[in-house]
Tab-separated table of C-alpha atoms in Angstrom:
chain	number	residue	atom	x	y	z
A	1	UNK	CA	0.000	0.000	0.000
A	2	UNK	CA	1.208	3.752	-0.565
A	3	UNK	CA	2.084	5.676	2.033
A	4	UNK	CA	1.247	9.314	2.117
A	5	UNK	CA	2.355	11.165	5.758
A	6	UNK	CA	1.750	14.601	6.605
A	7	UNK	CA	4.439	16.228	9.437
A	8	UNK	CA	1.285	17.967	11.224
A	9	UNK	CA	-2.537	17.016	11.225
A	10	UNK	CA	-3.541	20.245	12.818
A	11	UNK	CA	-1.266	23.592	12.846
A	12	UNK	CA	-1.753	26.835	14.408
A	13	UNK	CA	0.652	30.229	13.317
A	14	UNK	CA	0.652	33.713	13.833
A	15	UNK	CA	0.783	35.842	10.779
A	16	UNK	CA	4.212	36.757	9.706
A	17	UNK	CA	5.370	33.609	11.297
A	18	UNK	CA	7.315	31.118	8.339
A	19	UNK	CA	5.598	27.782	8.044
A	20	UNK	CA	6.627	24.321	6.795
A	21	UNK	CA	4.560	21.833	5.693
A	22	UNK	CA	6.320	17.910	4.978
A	23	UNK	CA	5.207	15.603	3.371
A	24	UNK	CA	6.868	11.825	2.733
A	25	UNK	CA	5.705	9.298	0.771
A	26	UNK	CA	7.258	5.616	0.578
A	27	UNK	CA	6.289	4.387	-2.985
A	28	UNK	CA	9.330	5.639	-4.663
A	29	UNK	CA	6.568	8.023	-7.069
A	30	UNK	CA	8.326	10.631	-8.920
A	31	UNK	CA	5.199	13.230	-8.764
A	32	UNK	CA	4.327	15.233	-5.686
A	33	UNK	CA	1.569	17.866	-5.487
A	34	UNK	CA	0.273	20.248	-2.908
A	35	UNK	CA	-3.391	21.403	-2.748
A	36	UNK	CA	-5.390	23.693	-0.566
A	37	UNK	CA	-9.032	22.704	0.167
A	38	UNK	CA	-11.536	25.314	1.246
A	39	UNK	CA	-15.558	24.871	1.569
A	40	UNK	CA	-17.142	25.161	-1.894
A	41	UNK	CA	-13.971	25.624	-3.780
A	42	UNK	CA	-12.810	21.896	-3.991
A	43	UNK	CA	-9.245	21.421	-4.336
A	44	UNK	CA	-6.995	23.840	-5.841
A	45	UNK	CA	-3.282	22.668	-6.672
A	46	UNK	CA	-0.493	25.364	-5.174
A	47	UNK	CA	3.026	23.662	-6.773
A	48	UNK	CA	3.898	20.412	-8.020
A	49	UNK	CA	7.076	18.194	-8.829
A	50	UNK	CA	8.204	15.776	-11.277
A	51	UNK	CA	11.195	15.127	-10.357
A	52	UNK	CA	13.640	16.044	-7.510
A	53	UNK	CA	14.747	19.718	-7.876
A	54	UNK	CA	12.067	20.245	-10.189
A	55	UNK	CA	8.923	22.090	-9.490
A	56	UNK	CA	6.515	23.977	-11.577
A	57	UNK	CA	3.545	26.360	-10.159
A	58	UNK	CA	-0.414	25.168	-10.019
A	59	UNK	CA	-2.896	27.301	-9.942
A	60	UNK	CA	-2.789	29.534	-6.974
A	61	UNK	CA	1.140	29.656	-6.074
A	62	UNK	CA	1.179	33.495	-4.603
A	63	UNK	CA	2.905	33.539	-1.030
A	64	UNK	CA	3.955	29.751	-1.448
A	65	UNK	CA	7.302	28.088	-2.309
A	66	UNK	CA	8.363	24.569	-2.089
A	67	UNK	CA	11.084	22.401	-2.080
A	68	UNK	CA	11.854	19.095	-3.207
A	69	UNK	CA	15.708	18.006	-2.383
A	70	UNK	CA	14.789	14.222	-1.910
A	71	UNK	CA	12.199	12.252	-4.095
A	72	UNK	CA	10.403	11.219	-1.173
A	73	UNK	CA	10.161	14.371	0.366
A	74	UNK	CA	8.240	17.399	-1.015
A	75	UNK	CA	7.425	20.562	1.044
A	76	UNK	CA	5.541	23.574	1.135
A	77	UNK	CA	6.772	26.874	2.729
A	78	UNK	CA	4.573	30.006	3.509
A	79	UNK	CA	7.356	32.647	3.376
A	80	UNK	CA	5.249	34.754	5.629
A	81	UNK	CA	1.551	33.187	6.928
A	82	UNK	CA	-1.157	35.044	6.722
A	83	UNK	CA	-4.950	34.546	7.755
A	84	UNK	CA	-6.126	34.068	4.108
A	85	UNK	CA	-3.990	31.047	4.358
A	86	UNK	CA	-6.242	29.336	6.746
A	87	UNK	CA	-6.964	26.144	5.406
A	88	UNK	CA	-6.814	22.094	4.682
A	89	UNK	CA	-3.943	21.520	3.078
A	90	UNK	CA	-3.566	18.358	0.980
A	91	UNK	CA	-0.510	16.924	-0.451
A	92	UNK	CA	-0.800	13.871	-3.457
A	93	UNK	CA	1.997	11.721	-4.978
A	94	UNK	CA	1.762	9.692	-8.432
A	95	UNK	CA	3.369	7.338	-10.286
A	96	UNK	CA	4.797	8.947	-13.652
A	97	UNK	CA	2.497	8.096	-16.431
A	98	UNK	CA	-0.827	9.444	-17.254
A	99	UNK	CA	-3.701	7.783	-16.166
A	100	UNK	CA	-2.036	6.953	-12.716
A	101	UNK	CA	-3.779	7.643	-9.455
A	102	UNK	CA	-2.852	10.493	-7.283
A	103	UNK	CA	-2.444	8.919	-3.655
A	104	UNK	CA	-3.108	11.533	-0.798
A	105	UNK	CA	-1.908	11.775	2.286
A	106	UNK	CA	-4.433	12.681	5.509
A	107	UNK	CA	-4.162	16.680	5.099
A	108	UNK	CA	-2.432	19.594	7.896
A	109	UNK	CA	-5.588	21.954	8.948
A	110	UNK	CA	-3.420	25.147	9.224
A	111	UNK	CA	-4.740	27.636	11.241
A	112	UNK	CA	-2.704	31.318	11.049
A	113	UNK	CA	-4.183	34.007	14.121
B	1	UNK	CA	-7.873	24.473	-20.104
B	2	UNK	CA	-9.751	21.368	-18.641
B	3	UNK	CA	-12.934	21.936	-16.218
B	4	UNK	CA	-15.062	20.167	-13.808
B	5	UNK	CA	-18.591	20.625	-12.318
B	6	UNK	CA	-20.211	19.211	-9.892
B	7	UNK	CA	-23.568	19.950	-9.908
B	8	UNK	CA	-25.426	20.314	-6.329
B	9	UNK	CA	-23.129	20.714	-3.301
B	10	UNK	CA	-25.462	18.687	-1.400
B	11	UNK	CA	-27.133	15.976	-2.012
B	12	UNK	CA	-29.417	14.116	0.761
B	13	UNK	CA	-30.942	10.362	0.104
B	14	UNK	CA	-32.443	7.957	2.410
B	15	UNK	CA	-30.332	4.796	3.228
B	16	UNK	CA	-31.498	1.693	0.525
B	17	UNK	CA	-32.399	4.414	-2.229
B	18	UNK	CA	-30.465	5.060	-5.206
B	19	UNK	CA	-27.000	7.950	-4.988
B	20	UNK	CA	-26.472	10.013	-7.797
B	21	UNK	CA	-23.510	12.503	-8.176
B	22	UNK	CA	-23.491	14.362	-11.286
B	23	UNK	CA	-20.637	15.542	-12.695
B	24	UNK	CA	-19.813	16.860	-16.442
B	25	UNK	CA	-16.395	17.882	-17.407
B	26	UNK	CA	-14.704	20.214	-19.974
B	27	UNK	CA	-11.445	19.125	-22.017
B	28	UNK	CA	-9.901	19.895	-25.238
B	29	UNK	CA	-8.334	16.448	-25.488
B	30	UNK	CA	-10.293	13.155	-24.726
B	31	UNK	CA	-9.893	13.090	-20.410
B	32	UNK	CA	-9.054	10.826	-18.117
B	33	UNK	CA	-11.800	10.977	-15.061
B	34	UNK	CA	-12.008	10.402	-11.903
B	35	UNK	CA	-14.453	10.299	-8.799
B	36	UNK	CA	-12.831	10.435	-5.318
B	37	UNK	CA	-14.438	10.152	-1.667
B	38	UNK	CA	-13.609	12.003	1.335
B	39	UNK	CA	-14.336	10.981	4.899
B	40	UNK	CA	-14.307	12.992	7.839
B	41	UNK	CA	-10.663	14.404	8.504
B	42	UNK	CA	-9.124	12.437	6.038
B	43	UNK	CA	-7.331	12.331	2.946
B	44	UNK	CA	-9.013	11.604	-0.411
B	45	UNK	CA	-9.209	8.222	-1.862
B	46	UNK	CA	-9.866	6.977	-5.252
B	47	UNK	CA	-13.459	5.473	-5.723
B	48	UNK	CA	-13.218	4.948	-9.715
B	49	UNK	CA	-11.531	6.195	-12.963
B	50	UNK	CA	-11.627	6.356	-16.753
B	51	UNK	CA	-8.869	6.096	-19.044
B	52	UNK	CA	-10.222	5.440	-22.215
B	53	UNK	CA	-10.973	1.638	-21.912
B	54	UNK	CA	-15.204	0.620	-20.842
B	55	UNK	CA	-17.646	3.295	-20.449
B	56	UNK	CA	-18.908	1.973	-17.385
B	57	UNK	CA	-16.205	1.704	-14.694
B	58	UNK	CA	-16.640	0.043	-12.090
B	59	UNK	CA	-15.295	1.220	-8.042
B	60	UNK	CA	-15.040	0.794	-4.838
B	61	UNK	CA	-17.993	0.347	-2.446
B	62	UNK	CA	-20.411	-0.681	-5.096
B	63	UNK	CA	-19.845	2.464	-6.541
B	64	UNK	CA	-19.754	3.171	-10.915
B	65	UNK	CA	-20.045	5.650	-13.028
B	66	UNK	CA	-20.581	5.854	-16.726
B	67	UNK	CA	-18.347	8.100	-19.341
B	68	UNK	CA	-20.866	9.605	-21.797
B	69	UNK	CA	-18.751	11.657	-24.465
B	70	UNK	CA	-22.100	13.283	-26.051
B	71	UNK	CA	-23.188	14.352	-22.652
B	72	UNK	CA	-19.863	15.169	-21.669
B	73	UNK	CA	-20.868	13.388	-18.387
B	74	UNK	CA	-18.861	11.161	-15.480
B	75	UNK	CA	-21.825	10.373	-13.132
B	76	UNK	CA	-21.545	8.899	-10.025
B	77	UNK	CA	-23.999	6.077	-8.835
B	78	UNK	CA	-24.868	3.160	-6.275
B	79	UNK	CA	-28.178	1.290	-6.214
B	80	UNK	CA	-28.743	1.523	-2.500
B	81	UNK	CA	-26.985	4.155	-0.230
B	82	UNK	CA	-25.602	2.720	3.084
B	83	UNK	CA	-25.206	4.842	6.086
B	84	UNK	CA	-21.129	4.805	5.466
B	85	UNK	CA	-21.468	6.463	2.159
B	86	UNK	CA	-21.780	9.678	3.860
B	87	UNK	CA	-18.951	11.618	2.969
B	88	UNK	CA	-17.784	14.137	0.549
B	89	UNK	CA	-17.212	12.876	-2.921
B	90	UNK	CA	-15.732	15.109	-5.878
B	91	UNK	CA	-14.687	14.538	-9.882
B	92	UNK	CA	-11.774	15.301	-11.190
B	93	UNK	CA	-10.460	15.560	-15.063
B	94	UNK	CA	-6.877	15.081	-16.299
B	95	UNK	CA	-5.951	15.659	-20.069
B	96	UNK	CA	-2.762	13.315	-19.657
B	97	UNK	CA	-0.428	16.152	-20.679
B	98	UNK	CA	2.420	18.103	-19.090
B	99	UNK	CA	5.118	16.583	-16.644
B	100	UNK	CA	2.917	15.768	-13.593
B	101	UNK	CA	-0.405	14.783	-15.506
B	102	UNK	CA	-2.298	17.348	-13.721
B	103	UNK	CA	-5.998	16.760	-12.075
B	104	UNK	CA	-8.490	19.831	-11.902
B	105	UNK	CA	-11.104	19.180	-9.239
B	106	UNK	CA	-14.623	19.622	-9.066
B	107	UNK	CA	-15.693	21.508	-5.786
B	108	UNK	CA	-17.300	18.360	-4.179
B	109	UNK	CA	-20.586	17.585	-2.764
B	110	UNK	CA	-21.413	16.231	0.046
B	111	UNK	CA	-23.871	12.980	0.648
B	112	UNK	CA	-25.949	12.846	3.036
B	113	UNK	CA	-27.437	9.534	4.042
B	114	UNK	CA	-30.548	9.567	6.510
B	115	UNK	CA	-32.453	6.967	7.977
């Protein structure tokens, strides 16, 4: 079975504060992704990775970063937190090749005061 | 640019009766589909997918859900809802392109199930 972990299941910041979010997978899976869930908006991807040192922007990438040094390791940085980016945060690995399934892990609930 | 939509954020059956999710995408290249489920404070897991192969795809849970290219439709169904199908279930398209194979999500709805 994959294995998706998450470093946190439930965060809480101040704003300004610099936050990490891990996330480890054991399936050898050269594709990462981080998503941000909200109520009614679904899941919106923030950065991805194909490959380790690679990483390419999603759809909402303003006042994230991420870093991928080790293929089973991919994580996301808020530079400075802010309350906006309250939220479920979901990270997803995949096999390379197209119709594979994105795995997720359980999700950090980030709370920034 | 690929799309998803999920119509009705809630949906509300009674257990034994029939579940269906609707959900039509938008793609400029023939998609690959999926449905996932969520359960409280957890990740997402895959109920189901298309890639081109049957219409009808079978899932998890007793779960399917039929690709209908004219429609340009990826319902969800089940004949008869249990009480653990409550959750939050959402469709997602890929177009198979680009380095990571991206997925574009639908915004979800969530099932109710009530005695």
């Amino acid at each position: 079975d994959v294995k998706v972990t998450q470093s946190s299941r439930y965060l809480v910041k101040r704003t300004g504060e610099k936050v990490f979010l891990e996330c480890v997978q054991d399936m050898d899976h050269e594709n990462m992704f981080w998503y941000r869930q909200d109520p009614g908006l679904g899941l919106r991807l923030i950065y991805f990775s194909y490959d380790v040192k690679m990483k390419e922007k999603g759809d909402i990438p303003e006042g994230y970063s991420v870093s991928r040094e080790k293929k089973e390791r991919f994580s996301l940085i808020l530079e400075s937190a802010s309350t906006n980016q309250t939220s479920m945060y979901l990270c997803a690995t995949k096999k390379l090749g197209s119709t594979d399934t994105q795995y997720f892990g359980p999700g950090t609930r980030l709370t920034v005061l | 640019a690929q799309s998803v939509t999920q119509l009705g954020s809630h949906v509300s059956v009674s257990e034994g009766a029939l579940v269906l999710l609707r959900c039509n995408y938008s793609s400029s290249v023939p998609p690959y589909l999926f449905w996932y489920v969520q359960y409280p404070n957890q990740g997402l897991q895959l109920l189901l997918k298309y890639t081109s192969a049957a219409t009808l795809v079978k899932g998890i849970n007793g779960f399917e859900a039929e690709f209908k290219k004219s429609e340009t439709s990826f319902h969800l169904t089940k004949p008869s809802a249990h009480m653990s199908d409550a959750a939050e279930y959402f469709c997602a398209v890929s177009d198979g392109t680009g380095g990571g194979n991206k997925l574009t999500f639908g915004t979800g709805t969530q099932l109710k199930v009530e005695l």
